């Protein structure tokens, strides 16, 4: 049984989508006081989804237009609340891990795996309801066990494979509002991954060229519009090298031109996880050297209003205890979680 409880709460007003990139100095900073740990924001910035802090293992919170709905009855595998959650511009939610689902029209649809790969991990959802994720032998993590990238078409519960070379292992990282999927492929017996991108029809290709000197591994992080944010790993002798205009470290890739540019001034790693984002203007959202949320677009600017974490920090883990959780497609809304265990948001006025 699905139970939806809606309550009015004091939360943020939502800024309209912008055709131009919001100047960083114009962002308004807010702290959210709500019984929910936010995990994702819709591409238009109007919906927020997160897990409730009441210990529920089959429920989530969905906020829209000043109201927080507590949705209960999610298909539970004992891990539902610890899985992924994402939401699109229509308020359709995808979530779960081990058992995954799509929530639409106040009903849950269980997303199925295959006979050999029954475990499902929903990662992200597009505006048409397409869910991108993985099927595997067990919970997908760091290529442990056999995992395959898939998508579930709008309304469908059976997966469609996202092909990778030689049926190697693969993982999904993100899907854009219009259905472009990014993920990583790892060939059998290989210690390195290769970033891949699949279009709305499911046709895939490598995001970067890993077969030149110096490039060992690449992993996509985020996709919006024509832009993909990725991280690459280079050989020790080529750590600062450029190979065919493909730089090492944090890079942004334009899908239209195919060019990759090195991003400096921000890191996209926090609390041992990758959590940077890129908007459809190509701006990179990550962390400054003091752990504050920052934007890189030719220069690096810290988002206003938030204190640096742990002023007397002695370890890198403390420095980067803030976590960036998501952005609207145009970058007009940014959400995060701080070392003070607070939900925070920046919005364009």
Coordinates of C-alpha atoms in Angstrom, one line a residue:
X1 CA 0.0 0.0 0.0
X2 CA 1.3 3.5 -0.9
X3 CA 0.7 6.2 1.7
X4 CA 1.3 9.8 0.8
X5 CA 1.2 12.4 3.6
X6 CA 1.5 16.0 2.5
X7 CA 2.3 18.8 4.9
X8 CA 3.0 22.5 4.4
X9 CA 6.5 23.5 5.5
X10 CA 8.5 26.7 5.5
X11 CA 11.0 26.2 2.7
X12 CA 12.6 28.0 -0.2
X13 CA 11.0 29.8 -3.1
X14 CA 12.2 28.5 -6.5
X15 CA 13.8 30.7 -9.0
X16 CA 12.7 30.4 -12.6
X17 CA 15.0 28.7 -15.1
X18 CA 17.5 31.1 -16.8
X19 CA 18.8 31.2 -20.3
X20 CA 22.0 32.8 -19.1
X21 CA 24.3 31.5 -16.4
X22 CA 23.6 32.9 -12.9
X23 CA 26.5 35.2 -11.7
X24 CA 28.0 33.4 -8.7
X25 CA 27.8 36.5 -6.6
X26 CA 24.1 36.7 -7.1
X27 CA 23.3 33.3 -5.5
X28 CA 21.1 33.4 -2.4
X29 CA 22.1 31.1 0.4
X30 CA 19.6 29.3 2.6
X31 CA 19.6 26.6 5.2
X32 CA 16.7 24.1 5.2
X33 CA 15.1 22.9 8.4
X34 CA 13.1 19.8 7.4
X35 CA 12.7 16.2 8.4
X36 CA 14.5 15.0 5.3
X37 CA 18.0 14.5 4.1
X38 CA 17.9 15.9 0.5
X39 CA 19.6 13.7 -2.1
X40 CA 18.6 15.2 -5.5
X41 CA 17.0 18.2 -7.2
X42 CA 15.0 18.1 -10.5
X43 CA 16.5 19.6 -13.7
X44 CA 14.2 22.6 -13.4
X45 CA 15.0 23.0 -9.7
X46 CA 11.3 22.7 -8.6
X47 CA 11.4 19.3 -6.9
X48 CA 13.6 18.0 -4.1
X49 CA 13.7 14.4 -3.0
X50 CA 15.4 12.8 -0.1
X51 CA 15.2 10.2 2.6
X52 CA 13.3 10.8 5.8
X53 CA 15.1 11.0 9.1
X54 CA 12.5 8.9 11.0
X55 CA 14.3 5.6 10.3
X56 CA 11.9 4.4 7.6
X57 CA 13.4 1.8 5.2
X58 CA 10.6 2.1 2.7
X59 CA 9.8 5.8 2.5
X60 CA 11.1 9.1 1.1
X61 CA 10.3 12.8 1.1
X62 CA 9.2 14.7 -2.0
X63 CA 9.0 18.5 -1.9
X64 CA 7.3 20.7 -4.4
X65 CA 5.7 24.1 -4.3
X66 CA 6.2 24.6 -0.5
X67 CA 4.9 21.2 0.5
X68 CA 6.7 18.1 1.8
X69 CA 5.0 14.8 0.9
X70 CA 6.1 11.8 2.9
X71 CA 5.7 8.8 0.6
X72 CA 5.6 5.4 2.1
X73 CA 5.3 1.9 0.6
X74 CA 8.4 1.8 -1.5
X75 CA 9.3 -1.8 -2.5
X76 CA 11.7 -2.8 0.2
X77 CA 14.7 -5.0 0.0
X78 CA 16.1 -3.9 3.4
X79 CA 18.3 -1.4 1.6
X80 CA 15.7 1.0 0.0
X81 CA 16.5 4.0 2.2
X82 CA 20.3 3.6 1.6
X83 CA 20.0 3.5 -2.2
X84 CA 19.9 6.2 -4.8
X85 CA 17.1 8.7 -5.2
X86 CA 16.5 11.0 -8.2
X87 CA 13.6 13.1 -9.5
X88 CA 12.6 14.7 -12.8
X89 CA 10.7 17.8 -13.8
X90 CA 7.4 16.1 -13.4
X91 CA 8.1 14.8 -9.9
X92 CA 8.6 11.2 -11.0
X93 CA 11.1 9.6 -8.7
X94 CA 13.5 6.7 -9.2
X95 CA 15.2 5.0 -6.3
X96 CA 16.4 1.9 -4.5
X97 CA 19.3 -0.4 -4.6
X98 CA 19.2 -4.2 -4.7
X99 CA 15.4 -3.6 -5.5
X100 CA 14.8 -0.5 -7.6
X101 CA 11.6 1.3 -8.6
X102 CA 10.0 4.2 -10.3
X103 CA 7.3 6.2 -8.5
X104 CA 4.8 7.9 -10.8
X105 CA 1.1 8.8 -10.3
X106 CA 1.2 7.7 -6.7
X107 CA 2.2 4.2 -7.8
X108 CA 5.4 2.2 -7.6
X109 CA 6.8 0.2 -10.5
X110 CA 9.4 -2.4 -9.6
X111 CA 12.3 -2.2 -12.1
X112 CA 13.4 -5.7 -13.0
X113 CA 16.7 -7.3 -13.7
X114 CA 17.4 -10.5 -15.6
X115 CA 17.5 -14.1 -14.6
X116 CA 21.3 -14.1 -14.3
X117 CA 21.6 -10.5 -13.1
X118 CA 18.6 -9.9 -10.8
X119 CA 20.0 -7.1 -8.6
X120 CA 18.9 -3.7 -9.8
X121 CA 20.4 -0.2 -9.0
X122 CA 18.5 2.8 -10.2
X123 CA 20.9 5.7 -10.6
X124 CA 19.1 8.6 -12.2
X125 CA 15.9 9.5 -14.2
X126 CA 15.3 11.7 -17.3
X127 CA 12.4 14.0 -17.9
X128 CA 10.6 11.4 -20.1
X129 CA 10.7 8.9 -17.3
X130 CA 13.7 6.8 -18.6
X131 CA 15.6 5.4 -15.7
X132 CA 19.3 4.7 -16.1
X133 CA 21.1 2.2 -13.8
X134 CA 22.7 -1.2 -13.5
X135 CA 21.8 -4.8 -13.1
X136 CA 24.2 -7.2 -11.4
X137 CA 24.9 -10.2 -9.3
X138 CA 24.9 -8.1 -6.1
X139 CA 25.0 -4.5 -5.1
X140 CA 27.1 -2.6 -7.7
X141 CA 30.1 -1.0 -6.1
X142 CA 33.5 -0.4 -7.6
X143 CA 33.0 -3.1 -10.2
X144 CA 32.6 -5.8 -7.6
X145 CA 30.9 -8.8 -9.2
X146 CA 29.3 -8.6 -12.6
X147 CA 27.3 -5.5 -13.4
X148 CA 25.9 -4.2 -16.7
X149 CA 24.6 -0.7 -17.6
X150 CA 21.0 -0.6 -18.6
X151 CA 18.0 1.8 -18.9
X152 CA 14.4 1.2 -18.3
X153 CA 12.3 3.0 -20.9
X154 CA 9.4 5.3 -19.8
X155 CA 6.7 3.1 -18.2
X156 CA 8.8 -0.1 -18.8
X157 CA 9.9 -2.4 -16.0
X158 CA 12.2 -4.7 -18.1
X159 CA 15.8 -3.4 -18.8
X160 CA 17.3 -2.5 -22.1
X161 CA 21.1 -3.0 -22.2
X162 CA 23.5 -0.2 -22.8
X163 CA 26.2 -1.9 -24.8
X164 CA 29.8 -1.9 -23.8
X165 CA 32.7 -3.6 -25.6
X166 CA 33.0 -7.4 -25.2
X167 CA 30.2 -7.3 -22.7
X168 CA 32.5 -6.0 -20.0
X169 CA 31.4 -4.8 -16.7
X170 CA 29.8 -1.3 -16.6
X171 CA 28.3 1.2 -14.3
X172 CA 26.0 4.2 -14.9
X173 CA 26.9 7.6 -13.3
X174 CA 24.2 10.0 -14.5
X175 CA 21.5 10.8 -17.1
X176 CA 20.7 14.2 -18.5
X177 CA 17.2 15.7 -18.6
X178 CA 16.9 14.7 -22.3
X179 CA 18.2 11.1 -21.8
X180 CA 21.9 11.2 -22.5
X181 CA 23.6 8.6 -20.2
X182 CA 27.2 8.6 -19.0
X183 CA 28.9 5.7 -17.3
X184 CA 32.1 3.7 -17.2
X185 CA 33.1 0.4 -18.8
X186 CA 35.8 -2.0 -17.5
X187 CA 37.0 -4.8 -19.7
X188 CA 37.4 -8.3 -18.3
X189 CA 40.7 -8.6 -16.5
X190 CA 41.4 -4.9 -16.7
X191 CA 42.2 -2.7 -13.6
X192 CA 41.1 0.5 -15.4
X193 CA 37.8 2.0 -16.5
X194 CA 36.8 3.9 -19.6
X195 CA 34.2 6.6 -19.7
X196 CA 31.3 6.0 -22.0
X197 CA 28.3 8.0 -23.2
X198 CA 25.0 6.7 -24.7
X199 CA 22.6 8.9 -26.6
X200 CA 18.8 8.9 -26.1
X201 CA 18.5 5.9 -28.5
X202 CA 21.0 3.9 -26.5
X203 CA 23.9 4.1 -28.9
X204 CA 27.2 4.3 -27.1
X205 CA 30.8 5.4 -27.7
X206 CA 33.9 6.2 -25.6
X207 CA 33.8 9.7 -24.0
X208 CA 37.6 10.0 -24.1
X209 CA 40.4 8.1 -25.8
X210 CA 42.1 5.9 -23.3
X211 CA 44.4 4.3 -25.8
X212 CA 47.2 6.9 -26.0
X213 CA 50.2 7.2 -23.9
X214 CA 49.5 8.6 -20.4
X215 CA 45.8 8.0 -20.1
X216 CA 45.1 5.0 -17.9
X217 CA 41.6 5.5 -16.7
X218 CA 38.6 7.8 -17.1
X219 CA 35.3 8.1 -15.2
X220 CA 32.3 10.4 -15.9
X221 CA 30.7 12.2 -13.0
X222 CA 27.9 14.4 -14.3
X223 CA 26.1 15.3 -17.5
X224 CA 23.9 18.3 -18.4
X225 CA 23.1 19.5 -21.9
X226 CA 26.2 19.1 -24.1
X227 CA 28.6 19.0 -21.2
X228 CA 30.1 16.1 -19.3
X229 CA 32.3 16.3 -16.2
X230 CA 34.8 13.5 -15.8
X231 CA 37.9 12.5 -13.9
X232 CA 41.0 10.9 -15.6
X233 CA 44.0 9.1 -14.3
X234 CA 47.4 9.4 -15.9
X235 CA 50.6 7.5 -15.7
X236 CA 53.2 8.8 -13.2
X237 CA 55.5 10.1 -16.0
X238 CA 52.6 12.0 -17.7
X239 CA 50.6 13.4 -14.8
X240 CA 50.6 16.9 -16.3
X241 CA 50.6 15.8 -19.9
X242 CA 48.1 16.6 -22.6
X243 CA 47.4 13.7 -25.0
X244 CA 45.5 14.8 -28.2
X245 CA 43.9 17.6 -26.2
X246 CA 42.7 15.2 -23.6
X247 CA 44.0 16.4 -20.2
X248 CA 44.5 14.5 -17.0
X249 CA 42.7 15.2 -13.7
X250 CA 39.3 16.9 -13.6
X251 CA 38.1 17.5 -17.2
X252 CA 34.9 18.8 -18.9
X253 CA 34.0 17.4 -22.3
X254 CA 31.7 19.1 -24.8
X255 CA 29.6 16.4 -26.6
X256 CA 29.0 18.6 -29.6
X257 CA 32.6 19.4 -30.4
X258 CA 34.3 16.4 -28.7
X259 CA 36.9 18.6 -27.0
X260 CA 38.0 18.1 -23.5
X261 CA 39.4 20.8 -21.3
X262 CA 41.3 20.5 -18.0
X263 CA 39.5 22.1 -15.0
X264 CA 41.6 23.7 -12.3
X265 CA 40.9 25.4 -9.1
X266 CA 38.3 22.9 -7.8
X267 CA 38.3 19.3 -6.6
X268 CA 35.3 17.0 -7.2
X269 CA 36.1 14.5 -4.5
X270 CA 34.5 14.7 -1.0
X271 CA 34.3 12.2 1.9
X272 CA 35.9 9.5 -0.3
X273 CA 33.2 9.9 -3.0
X274 CA 32.9 11.8 -6.3
X275 CA 30.3 14.5 -6.1
X276 CA 31.1 17.3 -8.5
X277 CA 28.5 18.6 -11.0
X278 CA 28.4 20.4 -14.4
X279 CA 25.6 22.6 -15.6
X280 CA 24.5 23.1 -19.2
X281 CA 26.6 26.2 -19.5
X282 CA 29.7 24.1 -18.9
X283 CA 30.4 25.5 -15.4
X284 CA 31.9 23.0 -12.9
X285 CA 30.6 22.9 -9.3
X286 CA 33.0 21.4 -6.8
X287 CA 35.1 22.3 -3.8
X288 CA 37.7 25.0 -3.1
X289 CA 40.9 24.1 -1.2
X290 CA 39.1 24.9 2.1
X291 CA 36.2 22.6 1.3
X292 CA 33.6 25.3 0.5
X293 CA 31.3 24.8 -2.5
X294 CA 32.8 26.6 -5.5
X295 CA 32.2 27.2 -9.2
X296 CA 34.9 27.0 -11.9
X297 CA 34.4 28.7 -15.2
X298 CA 37.7 30.1 -16.3
X299 CA 38.2 31.2 -12.7
X300 CA 37.1 29.7 -9.4
X301 CA 34.6 31.5 -7.2
X302 CA 33.3 30.3 -3.8
X303 CA 29.5 30.2 -3.4
X304 CA 28.5 32.9 -0.9
X305 CA 27.0 32.5 2.6
X306 CA 28.6 29.3 4.0
X307 CA 31.4 29.0 6.5
X308 CA 34.4 26.9 5.8
X309 CA 34.3 23.5 7.5
X310 CA 36.3 22.9 10.6
X311 CA 38.4 26.1 10.7
X312 CA 41.2 24.1 12.5
X313 CA 41.0 21.0 10.3
X314 CA 44.0 18.8 10.4
X315 CA 43.0 16.2 8.0
X316 CA 41.8 16.2 4.3
X317 CA 38.7 14.2 5.4
X318 CA 37.7 17.1 7.6
X319 CA 38.5 19.7 5.0
X320 CA 36.0 18.1 2.6
X321 CA 33.2 17.1 5.0
X322 CA 30.8 19.2 3.0
X323 CA 29.1 17.3 0.1
X324 CA 27.6 18.7 -3.1
X325 CA 24.4 16.7 -3.8
X326 CA 23.0 18.2 -7.0
X327 CA 22.3 21.1 -9.3
X328 CA 19.5 22.2 -11.6
X329 CA 20.3 21.8 -15.2
X330 CA 21.1 25.5 -15.8
X331 CA 22.9 25.7 -12.4
X332 CA 20.3 28.1 -11.0
X333 CA 19.8 25.8 -8.0
X334 CA 22.6 24.1 -6.0
X335 CA 22.0 21.7 -3.0
X336 CA 24.4 20.3 -0.5
X337 CA 24.9 18.8 2.9
X338 CA 27.4 20.4 5.3
X339 CA 29.7 19.1 8.0
X340 CA 27.2 20.6 10.5
X341 CA 24.6 18.1 9.2
X342 CA 22.5 20.8 7.5
X343 CA 20.8 20.8 4.2
X344 CA 21.8 23.9 2.2
X345 CA 20.7 25.5 -1.0
X346 CA 21.8 28.3 -3.3
X347 CA 19.4 29.8 -5.8
X348 CA 19.4 32.5 -8.4
X349 CA 17.1 35.4 -7.4

